Tab-separated table of C-alpha atoms in Angstrom:
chain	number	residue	atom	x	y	z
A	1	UNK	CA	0.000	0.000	0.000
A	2	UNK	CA	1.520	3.033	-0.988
A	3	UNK	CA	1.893	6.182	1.509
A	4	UNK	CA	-1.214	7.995	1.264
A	5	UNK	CA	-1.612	10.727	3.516
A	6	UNK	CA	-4.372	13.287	3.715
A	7	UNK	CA	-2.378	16.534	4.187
A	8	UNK	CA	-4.692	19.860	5.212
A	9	UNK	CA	-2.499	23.392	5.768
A	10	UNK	CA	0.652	21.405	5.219
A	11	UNK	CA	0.200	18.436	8.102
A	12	UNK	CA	-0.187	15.319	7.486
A	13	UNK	CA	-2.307	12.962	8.810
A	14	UNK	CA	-2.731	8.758	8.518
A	15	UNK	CA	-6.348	8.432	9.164
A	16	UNK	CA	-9.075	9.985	6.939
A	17	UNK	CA	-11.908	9.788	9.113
A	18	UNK	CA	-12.558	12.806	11.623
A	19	UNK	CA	-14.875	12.528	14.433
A	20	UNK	CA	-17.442	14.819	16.144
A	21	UNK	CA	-17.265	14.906	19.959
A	22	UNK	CA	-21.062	16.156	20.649
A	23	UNK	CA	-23.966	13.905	22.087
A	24	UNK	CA	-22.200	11.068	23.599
A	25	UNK	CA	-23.896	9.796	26.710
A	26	UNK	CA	-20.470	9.499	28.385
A	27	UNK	CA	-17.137	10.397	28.509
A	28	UNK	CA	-15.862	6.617	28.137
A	29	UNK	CA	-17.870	6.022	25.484
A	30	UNK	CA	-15.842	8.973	23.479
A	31	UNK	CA	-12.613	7.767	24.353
A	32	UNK	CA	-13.319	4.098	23.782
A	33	UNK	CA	-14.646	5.989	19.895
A	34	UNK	CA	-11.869	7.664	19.510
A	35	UNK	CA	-9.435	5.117	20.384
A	36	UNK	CA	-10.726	2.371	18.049
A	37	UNK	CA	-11.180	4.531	15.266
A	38	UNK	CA	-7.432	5.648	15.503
A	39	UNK	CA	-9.118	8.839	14.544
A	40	UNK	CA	-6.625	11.761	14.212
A	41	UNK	CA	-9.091	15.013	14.195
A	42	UNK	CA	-11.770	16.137	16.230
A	43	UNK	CA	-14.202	18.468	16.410
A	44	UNK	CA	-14.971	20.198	19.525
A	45	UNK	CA	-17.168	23.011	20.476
A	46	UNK	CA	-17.125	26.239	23.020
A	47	UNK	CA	-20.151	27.153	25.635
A	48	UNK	CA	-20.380	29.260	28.456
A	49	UNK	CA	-20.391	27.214	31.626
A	50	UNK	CA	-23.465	25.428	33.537
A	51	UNK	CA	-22.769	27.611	36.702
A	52	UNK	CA	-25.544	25.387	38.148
A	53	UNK	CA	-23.478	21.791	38.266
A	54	UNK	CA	-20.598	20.715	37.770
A	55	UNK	CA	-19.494	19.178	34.547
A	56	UNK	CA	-16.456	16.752	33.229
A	57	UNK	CA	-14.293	19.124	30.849
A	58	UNK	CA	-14.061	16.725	27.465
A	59	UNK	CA	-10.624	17.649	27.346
A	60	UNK	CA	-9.439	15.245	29.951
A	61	UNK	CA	-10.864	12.094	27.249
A	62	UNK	CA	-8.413	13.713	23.904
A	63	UNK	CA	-5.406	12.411	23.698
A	64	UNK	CA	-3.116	15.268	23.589
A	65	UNK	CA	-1.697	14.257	19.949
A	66	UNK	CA	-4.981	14.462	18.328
A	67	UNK	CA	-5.837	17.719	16.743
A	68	UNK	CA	-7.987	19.258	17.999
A	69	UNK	CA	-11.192	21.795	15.696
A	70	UNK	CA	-13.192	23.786	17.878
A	71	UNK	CA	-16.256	24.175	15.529
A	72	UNK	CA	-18.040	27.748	15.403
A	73	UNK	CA	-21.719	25.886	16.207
A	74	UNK	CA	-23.918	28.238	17.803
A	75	UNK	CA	-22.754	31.193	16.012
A	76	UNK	CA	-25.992	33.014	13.460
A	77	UNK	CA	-23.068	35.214	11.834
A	78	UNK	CA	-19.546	35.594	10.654
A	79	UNK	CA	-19.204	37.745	13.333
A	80	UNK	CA	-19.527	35.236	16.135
A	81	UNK	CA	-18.010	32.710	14.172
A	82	UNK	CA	-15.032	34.911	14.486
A	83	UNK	CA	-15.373	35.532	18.013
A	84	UNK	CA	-15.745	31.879	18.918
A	85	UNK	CA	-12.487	30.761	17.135
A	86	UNK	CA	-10.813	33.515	18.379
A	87	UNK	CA	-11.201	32.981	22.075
A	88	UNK	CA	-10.526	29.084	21.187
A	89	UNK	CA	-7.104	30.034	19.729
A	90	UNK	CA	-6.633	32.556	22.553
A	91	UNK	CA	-7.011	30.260	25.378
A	92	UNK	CA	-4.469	27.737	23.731
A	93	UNK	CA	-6.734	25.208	22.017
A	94	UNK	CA	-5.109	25.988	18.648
A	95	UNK	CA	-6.190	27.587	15.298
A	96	UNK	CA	-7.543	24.805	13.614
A	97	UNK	CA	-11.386	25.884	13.010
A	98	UNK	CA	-14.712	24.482	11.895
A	99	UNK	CA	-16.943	27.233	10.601
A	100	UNK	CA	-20.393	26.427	11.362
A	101	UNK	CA	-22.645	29.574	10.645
A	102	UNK	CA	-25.880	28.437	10.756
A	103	UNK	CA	-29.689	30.514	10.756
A	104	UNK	CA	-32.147	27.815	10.188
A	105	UNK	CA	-33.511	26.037	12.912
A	106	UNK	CA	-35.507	23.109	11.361
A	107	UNK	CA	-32.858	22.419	8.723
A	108	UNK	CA	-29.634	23.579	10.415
A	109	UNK	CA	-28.541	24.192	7.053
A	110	UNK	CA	-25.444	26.416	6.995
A	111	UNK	CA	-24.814	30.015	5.911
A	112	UNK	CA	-22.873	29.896	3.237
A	113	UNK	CA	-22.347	33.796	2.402
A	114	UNK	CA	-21.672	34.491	6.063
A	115	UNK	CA	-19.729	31.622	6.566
A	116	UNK	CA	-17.340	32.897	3.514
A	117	UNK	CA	-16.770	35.769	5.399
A	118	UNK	CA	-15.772	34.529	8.745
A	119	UNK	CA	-13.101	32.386	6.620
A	120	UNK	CA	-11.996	35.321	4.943
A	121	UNK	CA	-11.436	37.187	8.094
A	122	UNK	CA	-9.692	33.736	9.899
A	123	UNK	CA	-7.717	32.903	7.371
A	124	UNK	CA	-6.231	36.254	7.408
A	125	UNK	CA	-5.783	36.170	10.782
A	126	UNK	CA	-3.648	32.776	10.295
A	127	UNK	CA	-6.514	30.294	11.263
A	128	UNK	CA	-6.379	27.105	9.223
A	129	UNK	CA	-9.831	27.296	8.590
A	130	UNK	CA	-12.426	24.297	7.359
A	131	UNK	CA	-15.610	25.497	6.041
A	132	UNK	CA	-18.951	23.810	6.851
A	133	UNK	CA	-21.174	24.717	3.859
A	134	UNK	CA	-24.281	23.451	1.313
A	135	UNK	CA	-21.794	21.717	-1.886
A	136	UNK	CA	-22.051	25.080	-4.241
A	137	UNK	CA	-19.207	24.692	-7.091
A	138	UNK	CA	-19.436	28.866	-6.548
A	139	UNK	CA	-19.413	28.561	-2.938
A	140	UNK	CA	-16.119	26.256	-2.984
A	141	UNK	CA	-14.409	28.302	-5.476
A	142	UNK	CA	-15.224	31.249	-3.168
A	143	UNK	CA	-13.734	29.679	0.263
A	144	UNK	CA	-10.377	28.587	-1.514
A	145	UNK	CA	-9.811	31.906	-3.056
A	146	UNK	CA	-10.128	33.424	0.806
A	147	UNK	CA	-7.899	31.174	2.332
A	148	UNK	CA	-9.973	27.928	3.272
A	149	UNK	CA	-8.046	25.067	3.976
A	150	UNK	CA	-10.882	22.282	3.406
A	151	UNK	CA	-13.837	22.310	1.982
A	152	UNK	CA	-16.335	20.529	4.236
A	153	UNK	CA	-19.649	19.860	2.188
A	154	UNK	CA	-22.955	18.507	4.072
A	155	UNK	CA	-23.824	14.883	2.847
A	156	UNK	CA	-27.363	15.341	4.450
A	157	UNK	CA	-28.606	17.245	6.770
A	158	UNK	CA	-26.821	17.737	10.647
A	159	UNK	CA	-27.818	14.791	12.714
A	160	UNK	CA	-30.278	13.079	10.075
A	161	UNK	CA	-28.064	9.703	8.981
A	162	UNK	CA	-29.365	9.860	5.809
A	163	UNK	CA	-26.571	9.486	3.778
A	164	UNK	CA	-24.982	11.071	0.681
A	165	UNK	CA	-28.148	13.144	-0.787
A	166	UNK	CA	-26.010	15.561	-1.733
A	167	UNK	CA	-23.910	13.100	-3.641
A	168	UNK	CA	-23.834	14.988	-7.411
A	169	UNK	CA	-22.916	18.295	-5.963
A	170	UNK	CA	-20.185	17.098	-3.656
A	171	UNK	CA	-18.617	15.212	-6.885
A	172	UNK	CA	-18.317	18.041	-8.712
A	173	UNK	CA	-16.808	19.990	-5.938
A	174	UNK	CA	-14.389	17.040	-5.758
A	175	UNK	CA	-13.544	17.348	-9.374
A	176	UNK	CA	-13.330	21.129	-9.488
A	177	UNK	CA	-11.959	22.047	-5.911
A	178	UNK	CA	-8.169	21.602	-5.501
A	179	UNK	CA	-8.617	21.781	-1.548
A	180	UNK	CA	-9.104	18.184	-0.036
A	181	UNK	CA	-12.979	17.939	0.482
A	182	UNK	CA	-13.942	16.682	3.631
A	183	UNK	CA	-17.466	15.275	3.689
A	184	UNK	CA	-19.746	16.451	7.038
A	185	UNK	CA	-23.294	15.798	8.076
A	186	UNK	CA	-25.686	13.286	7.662
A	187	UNK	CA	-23.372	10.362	7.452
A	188	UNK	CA	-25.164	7.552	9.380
A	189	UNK	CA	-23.797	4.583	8.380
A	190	UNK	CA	-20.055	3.054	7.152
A	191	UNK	CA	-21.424	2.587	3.767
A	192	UNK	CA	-22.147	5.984	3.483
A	193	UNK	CA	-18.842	6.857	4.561
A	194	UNK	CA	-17.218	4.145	2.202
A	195	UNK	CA	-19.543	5.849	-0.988
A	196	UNK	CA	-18.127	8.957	-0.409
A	197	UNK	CA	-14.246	7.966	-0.075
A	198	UNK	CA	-15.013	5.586	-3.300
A	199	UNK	CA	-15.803	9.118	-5.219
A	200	UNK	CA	-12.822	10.440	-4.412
A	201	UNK	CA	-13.869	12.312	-1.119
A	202	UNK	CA	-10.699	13.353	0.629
A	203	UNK	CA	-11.950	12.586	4.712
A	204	UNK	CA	-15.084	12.198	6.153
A	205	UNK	CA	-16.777	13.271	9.362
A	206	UNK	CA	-19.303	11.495	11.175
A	207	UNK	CA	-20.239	12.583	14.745
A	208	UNK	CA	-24.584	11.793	15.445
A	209	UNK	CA	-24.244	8.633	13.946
A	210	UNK	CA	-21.126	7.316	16.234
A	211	UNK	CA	-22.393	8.944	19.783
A	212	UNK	CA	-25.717	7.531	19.281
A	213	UNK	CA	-25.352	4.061	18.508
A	214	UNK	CA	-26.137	1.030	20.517
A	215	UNK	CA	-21.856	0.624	20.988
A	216	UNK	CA	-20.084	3.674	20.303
A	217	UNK	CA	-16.817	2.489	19.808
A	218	UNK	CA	-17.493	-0.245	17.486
A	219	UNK	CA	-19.014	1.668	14.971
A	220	UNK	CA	-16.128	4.333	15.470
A	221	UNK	CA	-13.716	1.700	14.178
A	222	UNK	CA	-16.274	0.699	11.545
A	223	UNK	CA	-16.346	4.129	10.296
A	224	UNK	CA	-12.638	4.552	10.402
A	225	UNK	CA	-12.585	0.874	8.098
A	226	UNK	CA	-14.752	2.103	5.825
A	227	UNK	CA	-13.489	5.087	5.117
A	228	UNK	CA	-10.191	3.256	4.530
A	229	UNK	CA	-11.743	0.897	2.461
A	230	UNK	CA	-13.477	3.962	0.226
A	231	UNK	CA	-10.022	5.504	-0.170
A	232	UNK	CA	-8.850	2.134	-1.520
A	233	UNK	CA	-11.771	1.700	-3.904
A	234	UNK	CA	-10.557	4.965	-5.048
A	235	UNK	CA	-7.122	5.084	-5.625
A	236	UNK	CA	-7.727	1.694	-6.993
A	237	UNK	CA	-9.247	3.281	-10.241
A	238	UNK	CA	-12.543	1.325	-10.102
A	239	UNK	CA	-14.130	0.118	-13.238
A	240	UNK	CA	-17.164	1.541	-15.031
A	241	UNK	CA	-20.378	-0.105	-14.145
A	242	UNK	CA	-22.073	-1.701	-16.877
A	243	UNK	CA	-26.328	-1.711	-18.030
A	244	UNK	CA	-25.857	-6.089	-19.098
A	245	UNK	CA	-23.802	-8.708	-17.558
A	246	UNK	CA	-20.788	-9.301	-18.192
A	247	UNK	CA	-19.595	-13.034	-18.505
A	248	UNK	CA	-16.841	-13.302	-15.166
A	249	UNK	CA	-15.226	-17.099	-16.619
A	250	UNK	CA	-14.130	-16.981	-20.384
A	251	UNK	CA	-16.457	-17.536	-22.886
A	252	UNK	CA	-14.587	-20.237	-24.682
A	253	UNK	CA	-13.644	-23.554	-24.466
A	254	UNK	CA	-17.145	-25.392	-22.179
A	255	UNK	CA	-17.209	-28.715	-21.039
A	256	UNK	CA	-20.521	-29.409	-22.590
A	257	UNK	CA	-20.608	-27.543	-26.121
A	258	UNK	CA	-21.273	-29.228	-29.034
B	1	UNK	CA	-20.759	44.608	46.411
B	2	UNK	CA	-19.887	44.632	42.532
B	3	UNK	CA	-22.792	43.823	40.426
B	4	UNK	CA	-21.753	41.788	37.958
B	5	UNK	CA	-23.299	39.864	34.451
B	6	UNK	CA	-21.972	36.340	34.903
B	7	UNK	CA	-22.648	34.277	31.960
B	8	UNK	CA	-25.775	36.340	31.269
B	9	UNK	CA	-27.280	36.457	34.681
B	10	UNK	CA	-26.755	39.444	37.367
B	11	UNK	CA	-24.732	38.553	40.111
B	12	UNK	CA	-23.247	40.557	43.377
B	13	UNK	CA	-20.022	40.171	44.607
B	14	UNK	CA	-18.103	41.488	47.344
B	15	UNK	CA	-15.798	44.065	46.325
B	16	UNK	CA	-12.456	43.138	45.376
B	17	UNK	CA	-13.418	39.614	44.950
B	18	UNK	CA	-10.609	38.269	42.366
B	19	UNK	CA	-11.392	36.771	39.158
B	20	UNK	CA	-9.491	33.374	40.485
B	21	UNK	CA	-12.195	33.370	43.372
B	22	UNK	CA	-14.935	33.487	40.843
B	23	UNK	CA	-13.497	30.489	38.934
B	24	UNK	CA	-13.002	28.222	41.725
B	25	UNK	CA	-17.040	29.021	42.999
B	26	UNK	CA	-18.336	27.971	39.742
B	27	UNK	CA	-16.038	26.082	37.948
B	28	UNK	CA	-14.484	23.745	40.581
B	29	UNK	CA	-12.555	21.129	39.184
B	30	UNK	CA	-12.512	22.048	36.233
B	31	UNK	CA	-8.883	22.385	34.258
B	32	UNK	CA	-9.754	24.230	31.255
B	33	UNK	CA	-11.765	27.452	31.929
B	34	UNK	CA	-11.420	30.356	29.593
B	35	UNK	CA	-12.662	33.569	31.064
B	36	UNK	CA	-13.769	36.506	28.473
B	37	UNK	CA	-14.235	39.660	31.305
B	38	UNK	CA	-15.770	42.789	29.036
B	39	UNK	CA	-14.803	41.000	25.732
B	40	UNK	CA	-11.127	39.962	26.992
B	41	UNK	CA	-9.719	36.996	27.078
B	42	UNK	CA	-7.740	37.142	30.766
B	43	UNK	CA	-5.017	34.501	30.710
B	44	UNK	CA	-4.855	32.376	34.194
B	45	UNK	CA	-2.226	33.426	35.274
B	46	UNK	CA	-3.840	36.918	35.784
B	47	UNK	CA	-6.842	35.666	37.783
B	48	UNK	CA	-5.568	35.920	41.407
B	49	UNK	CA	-4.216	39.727	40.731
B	50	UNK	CA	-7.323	41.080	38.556
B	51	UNK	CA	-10.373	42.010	40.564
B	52	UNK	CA	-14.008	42.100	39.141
B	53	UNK	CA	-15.903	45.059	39.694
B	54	UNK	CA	-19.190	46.671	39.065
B	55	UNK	CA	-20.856	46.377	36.394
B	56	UNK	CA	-18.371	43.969	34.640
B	57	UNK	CA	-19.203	41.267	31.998
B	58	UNK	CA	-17.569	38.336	32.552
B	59	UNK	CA	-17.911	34.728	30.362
B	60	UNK	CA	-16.735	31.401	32.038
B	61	UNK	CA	-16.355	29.290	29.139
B	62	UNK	CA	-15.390	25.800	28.648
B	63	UNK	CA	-14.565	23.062	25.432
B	64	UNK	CA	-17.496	20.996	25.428
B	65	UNK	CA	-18.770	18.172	22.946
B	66	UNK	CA	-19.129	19.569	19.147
B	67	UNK	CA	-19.575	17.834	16.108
């Protein structure tokens, strides 16, 4: 297998599959995901403090050689998108950064104008900065000009496990986008994950799907397979699919012809 | 007393109470507080010298789970 890195703002990492930190029902369970998935990246997320109880900090479950990408959820507008990663970087949790700018509350769908301003601002400001956004070839073109570092296109909608609905539009921006496209949202099962690596997706994140499964950690690690096993499929150059069969044994040569 | 806006909600003080007392009320045990007072990120190691006073903003904020 030859070396086959996935390399965002000039480091490298060994594992293509990210993983959300949000919704797990326990701390163990996130460390047990993160461990068998061998994950490299995760995404984290700021709030102001329950004053009223006391609370684990997540920190405590990363293992300090993951990166770690506080995402910008929560903010409506560039603005606090920009706020958000700037206190993250400020209190020494790095400048990697999700941008998350999202309005809509029954569709979560992201912002994409505001959300190409907060990278423009970030990326100025040194931030290596992935964009959350709806696959728009426009869009894309847009975030790489201002300094995105990935482009992170929705494969359904936050939190729904549907899948790859937005399968076209995220192949185009694969062909078109010289930035490694990493897919987010709405990945609910390995296969899904696997579809989008066979296309030639760079990485995938999966976060609902993981915390909110019967076992956690083994569908981490199935997550992390199958997004191996896309990236295979992939490099492999897979062959064209075909509308009629096509004979696997030659055609020549039977036992019982005449 | 100070009359302060933690985290949203009014809250009094007694004067010169120290921004590394107001951690260790709310936040015990935890590691990894970042406090924003009046839009500034204050650094830890300025907590036990800086002093809230009236009418100050201040944000206790912490990493949590984020997809």
């Amino acid at each position: 297998m030859q070396d086959d890195p996935l390399i965002i703002a000039g480091k490298s990492f060994n594992n293509r599959f990210l993983l959300g930190t949000g919704k797990f029902k326990n701390k163990t369970d996130l460390k047990d995901s993160i461990e068998s998935s061998e994950t490299e990246i995760v995404t984290v997320a700021l709030r102001r403090i329950d004053l009223e109880r006391h609370e684990e900090n997540i920190l405590e479950y990363i293992p300090s050689h993951i990166t770690l990408m506080t995402n910008t959820s929560g903010a409506r507008t560039a603005q606090e998108a920009i706020r958000i990663a700037r206190i993250a970087r400020e209190a020494g949790h790095g400048d990697w950064v999700k941008i998350e700018v999202i309005n809509d509350s029954k569709y979560l769908l992201p912002d994409n104008q505001e959300t190409i301003k907060a990278t423009e601002i970030l990326a100025k400001e040194g931030f290596v900065v992935l964009p959350y956004v709806s696959p728009d070839l426009y869009v894309a073109r847009e975030l790489v000009k201002v300094g995105a570092a990935a482009v992170m296109p929705l494969g359904s909608l936050i939190g729904s496990n549907q899948g790859l609905k937005a399968k076209e539009f995220i192949k185009i921006l694969i062909e078109e986008i010289d930035v490694p496209i990493i897919v987010d949202a709405g990945i609910g099962a390995p296969s899904h994950a696997a579809e989008a690596m066979e296309m030639g997706a760079d990485a995938v994140l999966a976060n609902t799907a993981v915390a909110t499964a019967g076992h956690p950690a083994i569908l981490a690690k199935a997550f992390s397979l199958a997004v191996q096993a896309g990236r295979l499929g992939y490099l492999s150059k897979l062959p064209a699919t075909k509308t009629l069969a096509n004979a696997s044994s030659p055609l020549t040569g039977f036992l019982y012809n005449p | 007393m100070a009359n302060i806006i933690l985290n949203g909600k009014h809250l009094d003080l007694q004067n010169s109470t120290t921004l590394h007392q107001v951690v260790d009320q709310f936040c015990k045990g935890n590691k990894h507080v970042i406090a924003e007072l009046n839009g500034t990120i204050i650094k830890a190691d300025q907590w036990r010298t800086l002093a809230v006073k009236e009418g100050d903003q201040l944000e206790l904020i912490s990493i949590v789970g984020g997809g």
